[in-house]
Coordinates of N, CA and C in Angstrom, one line a residue:
X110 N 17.5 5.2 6.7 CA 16.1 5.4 6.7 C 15.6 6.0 5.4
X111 N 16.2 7.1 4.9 CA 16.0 7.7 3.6 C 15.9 6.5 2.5
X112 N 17.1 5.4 2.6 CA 16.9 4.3 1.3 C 15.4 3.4 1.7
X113 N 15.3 3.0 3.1 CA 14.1 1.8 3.4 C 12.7 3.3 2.7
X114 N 12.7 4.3 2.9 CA 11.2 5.1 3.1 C 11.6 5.3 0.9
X115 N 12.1 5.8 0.1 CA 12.3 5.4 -0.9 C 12.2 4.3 -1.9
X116 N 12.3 2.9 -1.0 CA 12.2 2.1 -1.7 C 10.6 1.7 -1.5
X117 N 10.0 2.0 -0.7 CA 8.6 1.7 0.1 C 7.8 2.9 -0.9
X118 N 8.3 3.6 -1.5 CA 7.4 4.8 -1.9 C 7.3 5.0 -3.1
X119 N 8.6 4.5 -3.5 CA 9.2 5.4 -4.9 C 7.9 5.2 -6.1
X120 N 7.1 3.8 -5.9 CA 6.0 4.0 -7.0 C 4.6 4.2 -6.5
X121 N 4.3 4.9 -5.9 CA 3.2 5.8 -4.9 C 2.8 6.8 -6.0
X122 N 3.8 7.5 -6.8 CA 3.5 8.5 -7.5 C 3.0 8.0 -8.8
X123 N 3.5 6.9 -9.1 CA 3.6 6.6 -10.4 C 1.9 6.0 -11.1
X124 N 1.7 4.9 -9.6 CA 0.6 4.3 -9.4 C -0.6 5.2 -9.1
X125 N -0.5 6.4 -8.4 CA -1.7 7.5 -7.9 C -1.7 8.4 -9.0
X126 N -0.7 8.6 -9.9 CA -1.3 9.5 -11.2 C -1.3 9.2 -12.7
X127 N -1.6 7.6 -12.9 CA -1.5 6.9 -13.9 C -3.3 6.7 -14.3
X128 N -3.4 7.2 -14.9 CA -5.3 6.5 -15.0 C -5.0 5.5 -16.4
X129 N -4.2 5.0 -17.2 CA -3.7 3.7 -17.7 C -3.6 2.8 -16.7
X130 N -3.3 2.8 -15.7 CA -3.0 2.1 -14.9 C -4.4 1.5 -14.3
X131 N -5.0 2.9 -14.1 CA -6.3 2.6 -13.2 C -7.3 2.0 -14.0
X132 N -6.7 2.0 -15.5 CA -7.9 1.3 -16.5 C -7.7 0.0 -16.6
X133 N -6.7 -0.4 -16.5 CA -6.2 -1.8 -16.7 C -6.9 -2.4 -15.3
X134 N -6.8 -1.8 -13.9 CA -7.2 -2.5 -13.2 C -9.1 -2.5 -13.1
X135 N -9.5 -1.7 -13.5 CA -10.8 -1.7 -13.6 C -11.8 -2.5 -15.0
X136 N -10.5 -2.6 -15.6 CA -11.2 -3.3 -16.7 C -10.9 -5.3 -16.2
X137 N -9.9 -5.2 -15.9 CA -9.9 -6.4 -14.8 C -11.0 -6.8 -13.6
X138 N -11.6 -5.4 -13.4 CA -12.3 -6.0 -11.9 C -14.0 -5.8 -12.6
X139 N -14.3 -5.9 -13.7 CA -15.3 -5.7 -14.4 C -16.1 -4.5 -14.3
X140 N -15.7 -3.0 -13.6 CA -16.4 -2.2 -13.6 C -17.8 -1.9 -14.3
X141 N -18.6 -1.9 -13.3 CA -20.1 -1.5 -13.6 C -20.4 -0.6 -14.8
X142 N -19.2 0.5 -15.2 CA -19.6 1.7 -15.8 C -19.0 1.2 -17.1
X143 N -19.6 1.8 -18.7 CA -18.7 1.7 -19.9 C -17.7 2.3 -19.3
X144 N -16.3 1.3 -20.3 CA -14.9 2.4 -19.9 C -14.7 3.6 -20.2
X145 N -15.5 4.6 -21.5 CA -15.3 5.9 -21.4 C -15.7 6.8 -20.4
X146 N -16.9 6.5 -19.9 CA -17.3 7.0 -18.6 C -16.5 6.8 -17.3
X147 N -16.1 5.6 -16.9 CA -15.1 5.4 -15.7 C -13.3 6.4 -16.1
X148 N -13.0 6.2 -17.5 CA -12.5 7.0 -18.1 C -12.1 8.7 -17.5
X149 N -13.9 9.6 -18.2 CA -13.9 10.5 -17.6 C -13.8 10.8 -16.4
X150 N -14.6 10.1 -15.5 CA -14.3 10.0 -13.8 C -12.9 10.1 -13.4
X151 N -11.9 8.8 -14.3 CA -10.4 9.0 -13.6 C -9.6 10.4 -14.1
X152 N -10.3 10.8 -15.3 CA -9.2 12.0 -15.3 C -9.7 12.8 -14.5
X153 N -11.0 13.0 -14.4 CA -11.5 14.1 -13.0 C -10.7 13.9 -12.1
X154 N -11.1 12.5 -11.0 CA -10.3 12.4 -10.1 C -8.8 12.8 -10.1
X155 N -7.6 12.6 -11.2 CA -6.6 12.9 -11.3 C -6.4 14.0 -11.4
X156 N -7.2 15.1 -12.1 CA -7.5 16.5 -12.1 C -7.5 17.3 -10.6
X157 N -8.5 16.6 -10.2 CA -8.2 16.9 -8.3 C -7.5 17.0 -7.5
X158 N -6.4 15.1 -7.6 CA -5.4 15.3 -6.8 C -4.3 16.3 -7.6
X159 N -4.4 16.5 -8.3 CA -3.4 17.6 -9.3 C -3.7 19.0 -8.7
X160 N -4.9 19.4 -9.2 CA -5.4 21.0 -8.4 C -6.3 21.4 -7.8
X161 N -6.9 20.1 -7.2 CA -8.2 20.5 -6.7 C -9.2 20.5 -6.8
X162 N -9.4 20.4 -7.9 CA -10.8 20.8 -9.3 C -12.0 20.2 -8.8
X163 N -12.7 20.2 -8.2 CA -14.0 20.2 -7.6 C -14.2 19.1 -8.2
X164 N -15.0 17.7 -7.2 CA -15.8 16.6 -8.0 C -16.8 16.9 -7.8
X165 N -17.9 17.1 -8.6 CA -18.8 17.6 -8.6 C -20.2 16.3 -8.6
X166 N -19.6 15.4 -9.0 CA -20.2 13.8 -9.2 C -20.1 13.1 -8.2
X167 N -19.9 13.5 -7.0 CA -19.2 12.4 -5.8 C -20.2 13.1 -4.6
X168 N -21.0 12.2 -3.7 CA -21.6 12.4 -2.7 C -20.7 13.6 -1.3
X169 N -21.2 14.1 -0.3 CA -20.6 14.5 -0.1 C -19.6 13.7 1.3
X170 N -20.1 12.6 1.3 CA -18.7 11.4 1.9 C -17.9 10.8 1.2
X171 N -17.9 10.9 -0.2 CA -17.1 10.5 -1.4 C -16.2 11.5 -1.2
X172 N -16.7 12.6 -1.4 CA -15.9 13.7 -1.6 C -14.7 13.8 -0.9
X173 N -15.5 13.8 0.8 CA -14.6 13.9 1.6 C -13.5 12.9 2.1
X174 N -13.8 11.5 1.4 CA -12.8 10.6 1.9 C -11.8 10.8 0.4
X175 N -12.2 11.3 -1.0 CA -10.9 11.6 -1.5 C -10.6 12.4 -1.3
X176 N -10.6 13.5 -0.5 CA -10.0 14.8 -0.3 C -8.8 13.8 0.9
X177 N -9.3 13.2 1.4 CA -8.4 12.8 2.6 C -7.3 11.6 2.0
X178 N -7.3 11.4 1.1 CA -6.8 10.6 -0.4 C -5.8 11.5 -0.7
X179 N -6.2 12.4 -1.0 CA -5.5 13.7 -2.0 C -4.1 13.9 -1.1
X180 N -4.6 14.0 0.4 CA -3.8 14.6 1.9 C -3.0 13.6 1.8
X181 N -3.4 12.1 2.1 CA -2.5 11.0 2.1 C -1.0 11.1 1.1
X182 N -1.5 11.1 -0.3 CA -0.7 11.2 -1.2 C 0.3 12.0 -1.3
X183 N -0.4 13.4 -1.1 CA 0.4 14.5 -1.4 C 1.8 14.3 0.3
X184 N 1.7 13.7 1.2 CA 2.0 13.7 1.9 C 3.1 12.7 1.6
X185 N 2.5 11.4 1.5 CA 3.6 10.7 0.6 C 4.5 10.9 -0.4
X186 N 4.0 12.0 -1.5 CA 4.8 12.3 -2.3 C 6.1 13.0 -1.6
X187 N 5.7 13.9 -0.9 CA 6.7 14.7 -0.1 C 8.1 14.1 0.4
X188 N 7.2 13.4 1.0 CA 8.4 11.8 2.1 C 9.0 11.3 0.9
X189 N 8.7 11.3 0.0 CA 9.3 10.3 -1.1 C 10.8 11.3 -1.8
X190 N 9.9 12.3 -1.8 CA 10.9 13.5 -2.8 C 12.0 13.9 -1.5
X191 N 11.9 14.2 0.0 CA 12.6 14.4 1.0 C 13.8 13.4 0.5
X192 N 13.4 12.2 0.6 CA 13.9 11.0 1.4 C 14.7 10.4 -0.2
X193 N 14.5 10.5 -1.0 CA 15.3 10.8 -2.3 C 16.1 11.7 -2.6
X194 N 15.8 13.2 -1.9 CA 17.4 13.5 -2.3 C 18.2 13.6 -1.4
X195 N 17.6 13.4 -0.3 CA 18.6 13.3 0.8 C 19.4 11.9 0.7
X196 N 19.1 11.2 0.2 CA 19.7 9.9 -0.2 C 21.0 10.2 -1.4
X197 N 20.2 10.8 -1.8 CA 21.5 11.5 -3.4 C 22.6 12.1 -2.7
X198 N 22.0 13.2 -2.4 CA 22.6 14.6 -1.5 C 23.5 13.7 -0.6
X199 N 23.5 13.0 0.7 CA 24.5 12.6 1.5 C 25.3 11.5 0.7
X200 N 24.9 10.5 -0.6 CA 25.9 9.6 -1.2 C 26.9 10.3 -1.8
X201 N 26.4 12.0 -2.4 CA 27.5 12.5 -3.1 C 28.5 12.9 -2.0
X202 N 28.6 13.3 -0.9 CA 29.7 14.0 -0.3 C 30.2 12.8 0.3
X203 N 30.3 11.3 0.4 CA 31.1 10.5 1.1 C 32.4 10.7 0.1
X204 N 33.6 10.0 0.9 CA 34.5 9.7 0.2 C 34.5 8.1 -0.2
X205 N 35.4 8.3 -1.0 CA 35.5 6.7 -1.7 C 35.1 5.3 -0.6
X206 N 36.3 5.3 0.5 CA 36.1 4.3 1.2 C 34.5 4.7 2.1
X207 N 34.2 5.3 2.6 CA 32.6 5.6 2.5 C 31.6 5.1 2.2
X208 N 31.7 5.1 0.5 CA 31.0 5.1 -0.4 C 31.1 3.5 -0.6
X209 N 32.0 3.0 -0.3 CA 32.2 1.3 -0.5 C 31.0 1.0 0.5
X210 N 31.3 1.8 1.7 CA 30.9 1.3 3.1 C 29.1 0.9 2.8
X211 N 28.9 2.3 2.6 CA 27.6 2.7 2.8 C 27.0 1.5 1.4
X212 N 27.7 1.4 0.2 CA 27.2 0.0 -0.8 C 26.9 -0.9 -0.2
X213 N 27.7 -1.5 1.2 CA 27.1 -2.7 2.2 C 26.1 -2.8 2.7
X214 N 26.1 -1.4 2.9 CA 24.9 -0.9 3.8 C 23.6 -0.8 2.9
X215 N 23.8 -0.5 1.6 CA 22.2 -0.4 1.0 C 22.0 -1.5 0.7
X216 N 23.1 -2.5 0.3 CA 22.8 -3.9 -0.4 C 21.9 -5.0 0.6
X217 N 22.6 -4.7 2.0 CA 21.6 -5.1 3.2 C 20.4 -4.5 3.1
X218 N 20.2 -3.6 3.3 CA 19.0 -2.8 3.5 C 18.2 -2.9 2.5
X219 N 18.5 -3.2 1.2 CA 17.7 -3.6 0.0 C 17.0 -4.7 0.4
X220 N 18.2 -6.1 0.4 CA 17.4 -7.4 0.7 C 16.3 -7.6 1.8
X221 N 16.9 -6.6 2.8 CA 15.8 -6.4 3.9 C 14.4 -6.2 3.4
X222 N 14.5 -5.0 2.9 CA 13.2 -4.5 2.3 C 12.4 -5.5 1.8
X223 N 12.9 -6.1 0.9 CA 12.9 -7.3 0.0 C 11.3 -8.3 1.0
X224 N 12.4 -8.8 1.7 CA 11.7 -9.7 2.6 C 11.0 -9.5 3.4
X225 N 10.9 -8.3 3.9 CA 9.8 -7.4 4.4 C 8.6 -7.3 3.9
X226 N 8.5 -6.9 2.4 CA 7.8 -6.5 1.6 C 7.0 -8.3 1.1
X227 N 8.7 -8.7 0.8 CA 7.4 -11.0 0.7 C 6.9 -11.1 1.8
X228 N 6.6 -11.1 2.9 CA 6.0 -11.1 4.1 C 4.5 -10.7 3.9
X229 N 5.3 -9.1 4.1 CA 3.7 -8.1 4.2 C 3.0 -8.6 3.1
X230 N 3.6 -8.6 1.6 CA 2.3 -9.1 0.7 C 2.1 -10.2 0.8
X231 N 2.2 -11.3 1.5 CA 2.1 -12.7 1.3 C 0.9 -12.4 2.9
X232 N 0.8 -11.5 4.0 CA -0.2 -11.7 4.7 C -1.3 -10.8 4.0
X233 N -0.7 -9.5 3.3 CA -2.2 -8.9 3.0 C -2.6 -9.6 1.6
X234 N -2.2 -10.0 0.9 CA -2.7 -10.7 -0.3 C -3.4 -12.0 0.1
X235 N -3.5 -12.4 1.2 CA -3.8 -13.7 1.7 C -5.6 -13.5 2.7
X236 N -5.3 -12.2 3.0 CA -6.5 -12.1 3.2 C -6.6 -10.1 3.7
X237 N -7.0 -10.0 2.2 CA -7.1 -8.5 1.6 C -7.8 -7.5 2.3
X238 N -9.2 -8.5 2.2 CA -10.6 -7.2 2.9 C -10.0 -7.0 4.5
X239 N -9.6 -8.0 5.0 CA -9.1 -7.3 6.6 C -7.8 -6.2 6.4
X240 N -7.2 -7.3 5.4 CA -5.9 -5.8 5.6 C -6.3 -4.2 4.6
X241 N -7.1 -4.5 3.9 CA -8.0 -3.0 3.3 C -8.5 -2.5 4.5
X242 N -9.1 -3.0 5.2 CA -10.2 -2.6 6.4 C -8.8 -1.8 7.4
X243 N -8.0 -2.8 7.8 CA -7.1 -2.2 8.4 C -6.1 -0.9 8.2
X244 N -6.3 -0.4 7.0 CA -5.4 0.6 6.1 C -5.9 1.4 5.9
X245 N -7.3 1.3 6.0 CA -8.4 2.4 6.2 C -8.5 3.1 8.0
X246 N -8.8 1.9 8.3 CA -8.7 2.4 9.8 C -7.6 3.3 9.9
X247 N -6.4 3.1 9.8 CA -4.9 3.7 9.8 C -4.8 5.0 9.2
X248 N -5.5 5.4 8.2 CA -5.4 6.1 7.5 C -6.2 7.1 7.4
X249 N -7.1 6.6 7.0 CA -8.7 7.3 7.0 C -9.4 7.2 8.3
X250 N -9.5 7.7 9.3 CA -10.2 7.2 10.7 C -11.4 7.5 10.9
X251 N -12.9 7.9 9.6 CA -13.8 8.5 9.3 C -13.9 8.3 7.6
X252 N -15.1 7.5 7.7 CA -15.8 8.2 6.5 C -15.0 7.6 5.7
X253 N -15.1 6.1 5.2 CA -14.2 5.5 4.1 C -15.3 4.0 3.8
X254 N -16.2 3.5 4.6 CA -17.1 2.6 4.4 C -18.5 3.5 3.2
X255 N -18.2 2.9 2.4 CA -19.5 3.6 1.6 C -20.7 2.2 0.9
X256 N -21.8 2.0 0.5 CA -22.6 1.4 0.1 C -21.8 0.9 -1.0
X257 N -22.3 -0.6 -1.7 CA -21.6 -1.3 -2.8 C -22.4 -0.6 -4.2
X258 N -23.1 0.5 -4.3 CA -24.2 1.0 -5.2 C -23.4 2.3 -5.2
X259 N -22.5 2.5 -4.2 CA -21.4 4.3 -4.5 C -20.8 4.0 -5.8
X260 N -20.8 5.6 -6.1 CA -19.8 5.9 -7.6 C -18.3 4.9 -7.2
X261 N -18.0 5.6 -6.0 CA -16.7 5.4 -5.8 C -16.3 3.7 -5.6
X262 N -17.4 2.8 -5.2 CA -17.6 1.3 -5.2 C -17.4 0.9 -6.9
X263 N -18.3 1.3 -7.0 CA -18.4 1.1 -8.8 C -17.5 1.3 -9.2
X264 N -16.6 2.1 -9.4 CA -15.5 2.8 -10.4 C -14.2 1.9 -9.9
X265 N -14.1 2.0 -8.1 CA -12.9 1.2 -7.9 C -13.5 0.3 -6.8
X266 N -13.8 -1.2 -7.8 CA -14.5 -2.2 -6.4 C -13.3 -2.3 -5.5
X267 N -13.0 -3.4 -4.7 CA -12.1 -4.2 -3.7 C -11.4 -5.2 -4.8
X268 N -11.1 -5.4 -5.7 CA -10.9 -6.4 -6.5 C -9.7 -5.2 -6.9
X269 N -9.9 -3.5 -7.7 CA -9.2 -2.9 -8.0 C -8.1 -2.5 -7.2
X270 N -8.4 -2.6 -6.0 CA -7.3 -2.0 -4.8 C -6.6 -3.7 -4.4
X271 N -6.9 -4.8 -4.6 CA -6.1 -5.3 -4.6 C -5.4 -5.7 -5.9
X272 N -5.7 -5.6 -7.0 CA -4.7 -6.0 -7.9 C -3.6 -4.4 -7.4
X273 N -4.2 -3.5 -7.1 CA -3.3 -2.4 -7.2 C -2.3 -2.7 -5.9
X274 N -2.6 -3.2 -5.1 CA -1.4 -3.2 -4.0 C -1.1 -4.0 -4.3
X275 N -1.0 -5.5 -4.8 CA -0.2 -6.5 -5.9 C 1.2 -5.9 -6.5
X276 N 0.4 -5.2 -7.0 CA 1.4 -4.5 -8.4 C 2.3 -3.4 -7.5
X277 N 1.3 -2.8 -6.5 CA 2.4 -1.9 -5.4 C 3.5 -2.5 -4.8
X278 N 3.3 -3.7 -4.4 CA 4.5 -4.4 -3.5 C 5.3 -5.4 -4.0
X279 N 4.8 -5.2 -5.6 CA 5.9 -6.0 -6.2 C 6.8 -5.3 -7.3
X280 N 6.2 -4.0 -7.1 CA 7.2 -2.9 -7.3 C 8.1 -2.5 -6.4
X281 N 7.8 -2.6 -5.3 CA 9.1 -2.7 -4.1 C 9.8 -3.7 -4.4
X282 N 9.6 -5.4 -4.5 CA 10.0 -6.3 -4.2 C 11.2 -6.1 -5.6
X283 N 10.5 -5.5 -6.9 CA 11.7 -5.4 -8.3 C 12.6 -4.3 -8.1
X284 N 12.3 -3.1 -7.5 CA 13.5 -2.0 -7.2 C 14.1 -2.8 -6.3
X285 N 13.6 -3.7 -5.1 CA 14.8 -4.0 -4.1 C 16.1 -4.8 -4.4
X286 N 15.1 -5.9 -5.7 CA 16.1 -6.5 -6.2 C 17.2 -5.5 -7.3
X287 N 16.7 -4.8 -8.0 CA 17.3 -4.0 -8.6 C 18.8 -3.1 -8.0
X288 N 18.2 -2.5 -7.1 CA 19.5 -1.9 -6.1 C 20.2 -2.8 -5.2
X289 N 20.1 -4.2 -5.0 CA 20.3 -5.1 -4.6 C 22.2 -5.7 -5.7
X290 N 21.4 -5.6 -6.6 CA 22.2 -6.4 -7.9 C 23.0 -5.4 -8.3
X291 N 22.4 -4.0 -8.4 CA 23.4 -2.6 -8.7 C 24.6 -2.6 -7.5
X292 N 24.7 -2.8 -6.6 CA 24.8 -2.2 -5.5 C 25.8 -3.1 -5.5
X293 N 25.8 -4.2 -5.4 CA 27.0 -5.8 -5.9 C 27.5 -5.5 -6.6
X294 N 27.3 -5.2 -8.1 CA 28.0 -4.9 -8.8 C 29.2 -3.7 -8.8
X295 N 28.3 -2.8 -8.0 CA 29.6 -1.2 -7.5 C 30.5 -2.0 -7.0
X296 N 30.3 -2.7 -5.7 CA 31.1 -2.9 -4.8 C 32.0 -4.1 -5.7
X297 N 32.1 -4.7 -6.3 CA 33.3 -5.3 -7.5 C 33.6 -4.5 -8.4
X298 N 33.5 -3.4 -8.2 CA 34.7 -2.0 -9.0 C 35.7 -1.7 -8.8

């Protein structure tokens, strides 16, 4: 469980505190705002989920559905950092034949993921706004529909969150392959 919730996660952090990241996708989805201004915005917002730092620009249902953003993440990160060293932590104390064993075991569980992951993005990339709508629902159970004239519309349309879960699930799809091919390789040692 620790390898499948790690491989599903591992770039959660990477992608939620990257505002290079966030600029490439906004500059892709033609954001309404000059880029130094959506700019300033993203280091704010990154400043937030970092310590909290008041958005002082954001309505108060903006506010409150990235505060509930902030919760998601920080929650995720947690699961991620658990579920990574516990993964480290129990590979170091097997013994050798173990350690062969359990290489079977992740190499399956990789490819799994794998095709789990071609699946899921092959139905949410196929028709995005329902599976956004549904992720919200899941997630956010309040307060995440906002007017197409919000800061938070403008800054990150629906165009931004799908190139971003693109890029999210084919970051799973390249680590699975990765520990996939690692993982082969051990096991011909």
């Amino acid at each position: 469980m620790s390898l499948i919730l790690s491989l599903f996660l591992w770039s959660i952090p990477i992608l939620a505190f990257n505002s290079d990241i966030w600029m490439i996708f906004q500059k892709r989805s033609e954001v309404a705002l000059d880029l130094e201004t959506a700019k300033s915005y993203d280091s704010q917002i990154l400043d937030f989920f970092r310590t909290g730092l008041k958005l002082g620009f954001l309505n108060e249902n903006e506010l409150t559905h990235m505060e509930d953003v902030k919760t998601v993440i920080t929650i995720t990160n947690i699961v991620f950092g658990f579920s990574f060293v516990s993964l480290l932590t129990g590979f170091s104390y097997l013994s050798r034949s173990q350690k062969k064993f359990l290489l079977n075991s992740v190499q399956k569980t990789s490819v799994f993921v794998f095709v789990i992951t071609l699946i899921l993005a092959t139905l949410i990339l196929t028709n995005f706004q329902t599976s956004f709508l549904s992720f919200h629902k899941i997630f956010f159970v309040t307060n995440f529909i906002f007017p197409a004239d919000s800061l938070l519309k403008t800054l990150y349309p629906d165009t931004f969150f799908r190139d971003l879960a693109a890029v999210y699930l084919i970051s799973i799809m390249v680590i699975s392959l990765v520990v996939t091919v690692v993982t082969h390789r051990l096991k011909l040692k």
